mmCIF file of C-alpha atoms in Angstrom:
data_model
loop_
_atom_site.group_PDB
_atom_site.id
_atom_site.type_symbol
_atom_site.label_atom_id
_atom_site.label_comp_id
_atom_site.label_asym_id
_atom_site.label_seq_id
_atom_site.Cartn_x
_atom_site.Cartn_y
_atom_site.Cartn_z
ATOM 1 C CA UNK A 1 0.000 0.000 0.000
ATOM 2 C CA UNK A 2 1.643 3.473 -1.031
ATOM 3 C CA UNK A 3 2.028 6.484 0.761
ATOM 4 C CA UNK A 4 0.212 8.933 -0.497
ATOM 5 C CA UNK A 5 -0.239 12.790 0.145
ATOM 6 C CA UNK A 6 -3.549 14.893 -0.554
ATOM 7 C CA UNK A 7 -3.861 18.391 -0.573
ATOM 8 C CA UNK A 8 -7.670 20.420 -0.275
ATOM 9 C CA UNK A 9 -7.279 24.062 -0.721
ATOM 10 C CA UNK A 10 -10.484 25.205 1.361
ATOM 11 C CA UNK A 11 -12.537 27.506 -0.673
ATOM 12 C CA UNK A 12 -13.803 30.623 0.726
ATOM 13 C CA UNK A 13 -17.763 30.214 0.037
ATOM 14 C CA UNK A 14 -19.258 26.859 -0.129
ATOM 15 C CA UNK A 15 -22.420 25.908 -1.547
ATOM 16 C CA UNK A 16 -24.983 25.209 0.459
ATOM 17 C CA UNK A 17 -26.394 22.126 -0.765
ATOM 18 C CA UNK A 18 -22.215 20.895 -0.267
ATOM 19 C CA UNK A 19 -21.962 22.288 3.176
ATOM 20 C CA UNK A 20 -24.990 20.863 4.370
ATOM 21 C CA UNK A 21 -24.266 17.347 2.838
ATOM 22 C CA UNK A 22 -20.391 17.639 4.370
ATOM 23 C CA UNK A 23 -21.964 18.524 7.818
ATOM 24 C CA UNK A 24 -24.465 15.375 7.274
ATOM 25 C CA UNK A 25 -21.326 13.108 6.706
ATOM 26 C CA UNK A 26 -19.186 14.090 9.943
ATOM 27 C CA UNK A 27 -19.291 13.154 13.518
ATOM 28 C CA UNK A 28 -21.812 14.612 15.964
ATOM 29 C CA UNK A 29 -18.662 16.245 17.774
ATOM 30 C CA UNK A 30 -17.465 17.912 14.851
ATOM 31 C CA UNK A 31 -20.741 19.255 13.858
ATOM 32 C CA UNK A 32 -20.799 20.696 17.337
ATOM 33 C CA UNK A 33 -17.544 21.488 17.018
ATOM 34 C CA UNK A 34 -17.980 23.465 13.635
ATOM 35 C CA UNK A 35 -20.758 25.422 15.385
ATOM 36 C CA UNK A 36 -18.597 27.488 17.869
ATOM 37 C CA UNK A 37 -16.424 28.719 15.294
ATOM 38 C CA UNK A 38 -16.573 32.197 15.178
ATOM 39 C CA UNK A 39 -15.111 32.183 11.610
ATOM 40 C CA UNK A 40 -16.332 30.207 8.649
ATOM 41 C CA UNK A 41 -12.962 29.735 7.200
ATOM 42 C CA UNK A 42 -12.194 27.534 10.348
ATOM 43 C CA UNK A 43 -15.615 25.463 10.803
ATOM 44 C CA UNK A 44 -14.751 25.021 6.955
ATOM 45 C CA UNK A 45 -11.044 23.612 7.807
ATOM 46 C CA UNK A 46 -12.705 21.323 10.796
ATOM 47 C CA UNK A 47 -15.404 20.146 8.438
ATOM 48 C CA UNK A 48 -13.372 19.543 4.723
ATOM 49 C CA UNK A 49 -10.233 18.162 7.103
ATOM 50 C CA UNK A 50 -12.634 15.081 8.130
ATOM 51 C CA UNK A 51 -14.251 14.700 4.784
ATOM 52 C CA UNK A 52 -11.285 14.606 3.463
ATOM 53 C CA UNK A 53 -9.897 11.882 6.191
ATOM 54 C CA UNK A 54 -13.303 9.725 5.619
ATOM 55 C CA UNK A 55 -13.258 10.213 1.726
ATOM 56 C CA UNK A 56 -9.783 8.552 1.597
ATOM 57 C CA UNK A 57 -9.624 5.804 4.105
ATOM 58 C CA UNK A 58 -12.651 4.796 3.399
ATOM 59 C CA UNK A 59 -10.601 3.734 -0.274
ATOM 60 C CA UNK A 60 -7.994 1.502 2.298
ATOM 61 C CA UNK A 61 -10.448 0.001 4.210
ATOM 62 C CA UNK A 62 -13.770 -0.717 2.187
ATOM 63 C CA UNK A 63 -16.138 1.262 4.565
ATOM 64 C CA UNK A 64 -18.184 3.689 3.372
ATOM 65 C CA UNK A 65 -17.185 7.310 4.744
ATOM 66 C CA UNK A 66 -19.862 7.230 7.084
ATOM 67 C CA UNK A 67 -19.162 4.344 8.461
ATOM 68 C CA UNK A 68 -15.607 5.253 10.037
ATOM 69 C CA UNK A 69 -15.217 5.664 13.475
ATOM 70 C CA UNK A 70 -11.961 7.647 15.128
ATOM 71 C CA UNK A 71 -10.021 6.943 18.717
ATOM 72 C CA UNK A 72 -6.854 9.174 19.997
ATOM 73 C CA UNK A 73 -4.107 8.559 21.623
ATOM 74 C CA UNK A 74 -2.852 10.211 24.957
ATOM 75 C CA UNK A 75 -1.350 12.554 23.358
ATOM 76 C CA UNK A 76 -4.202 13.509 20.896
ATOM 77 C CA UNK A 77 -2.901 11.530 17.741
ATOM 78 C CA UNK A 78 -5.899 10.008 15.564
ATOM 79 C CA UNK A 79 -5.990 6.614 14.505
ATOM 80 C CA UNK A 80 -9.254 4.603 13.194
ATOM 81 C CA UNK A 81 -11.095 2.442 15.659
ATOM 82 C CA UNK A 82 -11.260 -0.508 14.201
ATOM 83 C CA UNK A 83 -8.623 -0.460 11.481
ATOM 84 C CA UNK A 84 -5.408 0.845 13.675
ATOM 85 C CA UNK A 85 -2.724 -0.702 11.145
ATOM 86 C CA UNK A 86 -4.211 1.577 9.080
ATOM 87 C CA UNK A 87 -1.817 4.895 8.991
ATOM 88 C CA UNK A 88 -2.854 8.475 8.769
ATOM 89 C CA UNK A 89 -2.717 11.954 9.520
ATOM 90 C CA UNK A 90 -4.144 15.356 8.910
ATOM 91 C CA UNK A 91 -3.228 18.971 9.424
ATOM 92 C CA UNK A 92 -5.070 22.225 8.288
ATOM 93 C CA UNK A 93 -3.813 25.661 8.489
ATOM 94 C CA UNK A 94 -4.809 28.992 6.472
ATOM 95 C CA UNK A 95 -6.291 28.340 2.812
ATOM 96 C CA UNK A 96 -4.707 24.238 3.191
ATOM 97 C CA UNK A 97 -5.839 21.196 3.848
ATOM 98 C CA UNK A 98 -3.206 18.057 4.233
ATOM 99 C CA UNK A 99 -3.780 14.608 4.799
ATOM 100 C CA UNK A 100 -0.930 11.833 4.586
ATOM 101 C CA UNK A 101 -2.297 7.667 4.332
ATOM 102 C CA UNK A 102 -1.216 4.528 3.495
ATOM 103 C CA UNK A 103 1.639 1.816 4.133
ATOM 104 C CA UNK A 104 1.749 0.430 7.362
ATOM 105 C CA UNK A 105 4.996 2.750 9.243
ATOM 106 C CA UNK A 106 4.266 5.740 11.435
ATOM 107 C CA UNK A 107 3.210 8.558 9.363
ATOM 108 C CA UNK A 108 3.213 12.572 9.967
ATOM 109 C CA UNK A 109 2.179 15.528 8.088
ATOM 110 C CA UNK A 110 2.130 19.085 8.862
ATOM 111 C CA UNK A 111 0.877 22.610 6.725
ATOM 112 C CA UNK A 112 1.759 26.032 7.771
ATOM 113 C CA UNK A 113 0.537 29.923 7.097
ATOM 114 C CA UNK A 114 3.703 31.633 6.401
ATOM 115 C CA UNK A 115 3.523 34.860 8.466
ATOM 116 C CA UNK A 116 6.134 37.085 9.546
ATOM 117 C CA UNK A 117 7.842 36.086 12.718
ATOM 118 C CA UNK A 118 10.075 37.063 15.436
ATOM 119 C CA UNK A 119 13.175 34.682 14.519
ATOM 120 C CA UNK A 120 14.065 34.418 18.543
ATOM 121 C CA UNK A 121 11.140 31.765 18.359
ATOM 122 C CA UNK A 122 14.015 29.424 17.146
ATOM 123 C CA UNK A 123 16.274 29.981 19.288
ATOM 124 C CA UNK A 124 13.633 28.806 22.245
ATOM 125 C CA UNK A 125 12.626 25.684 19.727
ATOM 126 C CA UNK A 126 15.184 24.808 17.450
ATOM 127 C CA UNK A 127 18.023 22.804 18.245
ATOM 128 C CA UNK A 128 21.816 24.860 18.659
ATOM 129 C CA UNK A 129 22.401 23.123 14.734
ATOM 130 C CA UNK A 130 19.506 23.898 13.526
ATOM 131 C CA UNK A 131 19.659 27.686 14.994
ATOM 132 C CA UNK A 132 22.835 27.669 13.588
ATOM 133 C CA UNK A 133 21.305 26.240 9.668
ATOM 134 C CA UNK A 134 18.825 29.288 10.008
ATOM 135 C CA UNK A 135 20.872 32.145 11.161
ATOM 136 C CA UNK A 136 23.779 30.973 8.324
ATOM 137 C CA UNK A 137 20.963 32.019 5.941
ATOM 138 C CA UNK A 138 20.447 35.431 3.861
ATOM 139 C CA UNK A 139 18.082 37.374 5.525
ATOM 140 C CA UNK A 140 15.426 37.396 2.685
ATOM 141 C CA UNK A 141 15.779 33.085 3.216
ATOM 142 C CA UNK A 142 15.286 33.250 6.984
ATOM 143 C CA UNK A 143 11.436 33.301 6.998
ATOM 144 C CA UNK A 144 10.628 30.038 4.687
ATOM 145 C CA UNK A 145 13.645 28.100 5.890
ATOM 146 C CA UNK A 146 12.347 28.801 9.492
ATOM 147 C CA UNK A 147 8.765 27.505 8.226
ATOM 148 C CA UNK A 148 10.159 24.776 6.698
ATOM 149 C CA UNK A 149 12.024 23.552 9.346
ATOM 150 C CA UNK A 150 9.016 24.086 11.705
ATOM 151 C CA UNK A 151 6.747 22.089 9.655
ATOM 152 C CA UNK A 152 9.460 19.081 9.096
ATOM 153 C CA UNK A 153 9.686 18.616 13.401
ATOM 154 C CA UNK A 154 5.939 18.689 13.561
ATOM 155 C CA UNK A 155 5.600 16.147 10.984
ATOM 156 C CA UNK A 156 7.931 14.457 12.881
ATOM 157 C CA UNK A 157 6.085 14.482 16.575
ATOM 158 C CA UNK A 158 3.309 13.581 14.665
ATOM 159 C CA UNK A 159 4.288 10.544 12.941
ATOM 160 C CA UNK A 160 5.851 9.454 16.331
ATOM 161 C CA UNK A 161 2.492 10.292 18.190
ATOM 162 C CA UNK A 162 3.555 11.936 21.427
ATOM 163 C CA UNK A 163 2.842 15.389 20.380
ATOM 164 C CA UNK A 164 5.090 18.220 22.194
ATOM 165 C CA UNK A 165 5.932 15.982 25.250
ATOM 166 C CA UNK A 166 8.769 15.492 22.841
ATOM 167 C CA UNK A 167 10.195 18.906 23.502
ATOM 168 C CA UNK A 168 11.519 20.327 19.561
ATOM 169 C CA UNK A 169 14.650 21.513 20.992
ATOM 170 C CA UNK A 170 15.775 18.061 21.805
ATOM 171 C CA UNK A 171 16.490 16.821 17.750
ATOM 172 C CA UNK A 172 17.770 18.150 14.549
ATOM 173 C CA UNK A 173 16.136 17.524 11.272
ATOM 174 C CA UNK A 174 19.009 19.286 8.802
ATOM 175 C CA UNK A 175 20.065 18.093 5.074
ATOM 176 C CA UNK A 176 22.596 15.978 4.200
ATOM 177 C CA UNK A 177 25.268 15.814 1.890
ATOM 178 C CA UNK A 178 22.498 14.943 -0.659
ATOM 179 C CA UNK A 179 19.915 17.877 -0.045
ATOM 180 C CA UNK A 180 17.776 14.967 1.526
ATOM 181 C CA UNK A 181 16.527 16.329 4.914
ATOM 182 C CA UNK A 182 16.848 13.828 7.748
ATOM 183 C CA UNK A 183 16.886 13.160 11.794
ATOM 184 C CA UNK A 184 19.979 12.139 13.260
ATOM 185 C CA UNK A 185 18.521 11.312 16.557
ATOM 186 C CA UNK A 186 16.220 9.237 14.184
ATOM 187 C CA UNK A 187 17.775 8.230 10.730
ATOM 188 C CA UNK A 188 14.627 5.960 9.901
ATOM 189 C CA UNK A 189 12.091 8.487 9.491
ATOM 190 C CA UNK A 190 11.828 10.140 6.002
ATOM 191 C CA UNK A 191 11.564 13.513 5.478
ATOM 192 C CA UNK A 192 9.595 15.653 2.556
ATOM 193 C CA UNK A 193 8.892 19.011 2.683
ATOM 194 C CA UNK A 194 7.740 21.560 -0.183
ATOM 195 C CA UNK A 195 5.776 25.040 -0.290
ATOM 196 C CA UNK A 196 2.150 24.447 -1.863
ATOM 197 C CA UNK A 197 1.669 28.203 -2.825
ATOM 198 C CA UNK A 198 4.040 31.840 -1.911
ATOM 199 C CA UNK A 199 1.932 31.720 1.351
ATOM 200 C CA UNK A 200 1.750 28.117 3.040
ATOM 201 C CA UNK A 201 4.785 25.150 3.577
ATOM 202 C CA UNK A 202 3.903 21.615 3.892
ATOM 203 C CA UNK A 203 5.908 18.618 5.454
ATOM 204 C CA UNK A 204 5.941 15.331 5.614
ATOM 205 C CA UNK A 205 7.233 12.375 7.505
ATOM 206 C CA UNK A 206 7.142 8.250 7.366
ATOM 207 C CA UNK A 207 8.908 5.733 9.789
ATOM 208 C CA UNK A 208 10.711 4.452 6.951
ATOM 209 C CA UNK A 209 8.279 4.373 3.931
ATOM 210 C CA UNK A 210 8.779 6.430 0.612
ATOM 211 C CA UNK A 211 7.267 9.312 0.358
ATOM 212 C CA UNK A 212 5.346 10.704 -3.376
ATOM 213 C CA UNK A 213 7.278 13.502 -4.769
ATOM 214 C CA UNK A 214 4.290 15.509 -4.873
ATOM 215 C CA UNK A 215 1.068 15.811 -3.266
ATOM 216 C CA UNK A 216 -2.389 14.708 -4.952
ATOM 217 C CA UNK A 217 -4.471 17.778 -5.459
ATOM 218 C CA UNK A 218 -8.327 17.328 -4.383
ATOM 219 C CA UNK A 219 -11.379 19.107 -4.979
ATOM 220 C CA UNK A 220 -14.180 20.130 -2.796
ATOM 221 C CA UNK A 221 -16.408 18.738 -5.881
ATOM 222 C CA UNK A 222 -14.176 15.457 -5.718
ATOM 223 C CA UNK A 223 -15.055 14.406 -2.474
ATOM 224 C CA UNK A 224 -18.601 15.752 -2.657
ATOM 225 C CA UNK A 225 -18.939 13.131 -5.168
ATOM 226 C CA UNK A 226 -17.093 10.468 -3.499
ATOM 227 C CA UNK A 227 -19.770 10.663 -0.562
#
């Protein structure tokens, strides 16, 4: 079973008759969840980020959608309920939607907004090498190599599943001599990282699988129809 990445970018007005239908196909929780929102563009994320989860393991299992049902770990990491050798993992963040599946290792994925940031942040979450990697850079690189390093660790303490009781500052994910980013403190894991527009970064990380090259690109219309 391959790896594979898929990418939603959350539009800003649904239709109706598709929000409705998405709302129908989603736990009570989230539907409750979706409700607080104060902003659309999040209940949106919440909503499309388990459609999209249901859409595509429902592919690896043979359920319909519907028919999934979720459990967490202690640390808040989803896995399916009755199909846990089943791997997954979503993240959402600004206009992006990311969801990694397949094989049977430990898998992590992670999408950031790029905003501007103070670059001391590093200093109190990135490892002394990886401080080092960032501050070595031109100023005008600082800001996406920062992101990109931030979304490779989370992808990491995802795919491992113990969230930040791993504390960031205590591994190094850096390239080596061939460009290839990797974990010393963890040379199994594979490492894949990428911007998916000028304004959001996207990472990636397997126990040892391969990861695609590129993300799969899907439509709000694609999973509408897939329900």
């Amino acid at each position: 079973m391959m790896i594979t990445i898929r990418v939603l970018q959350v539009p800003e007005v649904l239709p109706e008759a598709y929000w409705n239908h998405f709302l129908s196909q989603v736990s009570a929780e989230r539907r409750a969840q979706a409700s607080r929102f104060v902003r659309q563009a999040d209940a949106y994320r919440s909503v499309l980020g388990e459609i999209l989860t249901r859409v595509t393991l429902s592919k690896l299992t043979g359920l319909r959608p519907a028919e999934l049902s979720f459990a967490r770990n202690s640390y808040g990491k989803p896995s399916l309920s009755h199909h846990s050798n089943v791997q997954f993992n979503v993240s959402h963040s600004g206009d992006w939607i990311a969801l990694i599946s397949g094989g049977t290792v430990e898998l992590g994925v992670d999408v950031e907004k790029i905003a501007p940031i103070d670059m001391q942040i590093a200093e109190r979450f990135f490892s002394a090498s990886e401080s080092q990697f960032l501050a070595a850079k031109p100023t005008e690189m600082q800001r996406e190599t920062f992101y990109r390093l931030w979304t490779l660790k989370e992808s990491y303490i995802k795919a491992v599943g113990m969230g930040l009781s791993i504390p960031l500052d205590s591994f190094a994910i850096l390239p080596n001599e061939r460009k290839d980013w990797h974990c010393e403190q963890a040379v199994e894991y594979r490492f894949h990282s990428q911007r998916l527009d000028d304004g959001h970064m996207l990472a990636a990380c397997s126990a040892g699988g391969e990861l695609p090259s590129q993300p799969k690109r899907i439509t709000v219309e694609d999973m509408y129809l897939a329900l």
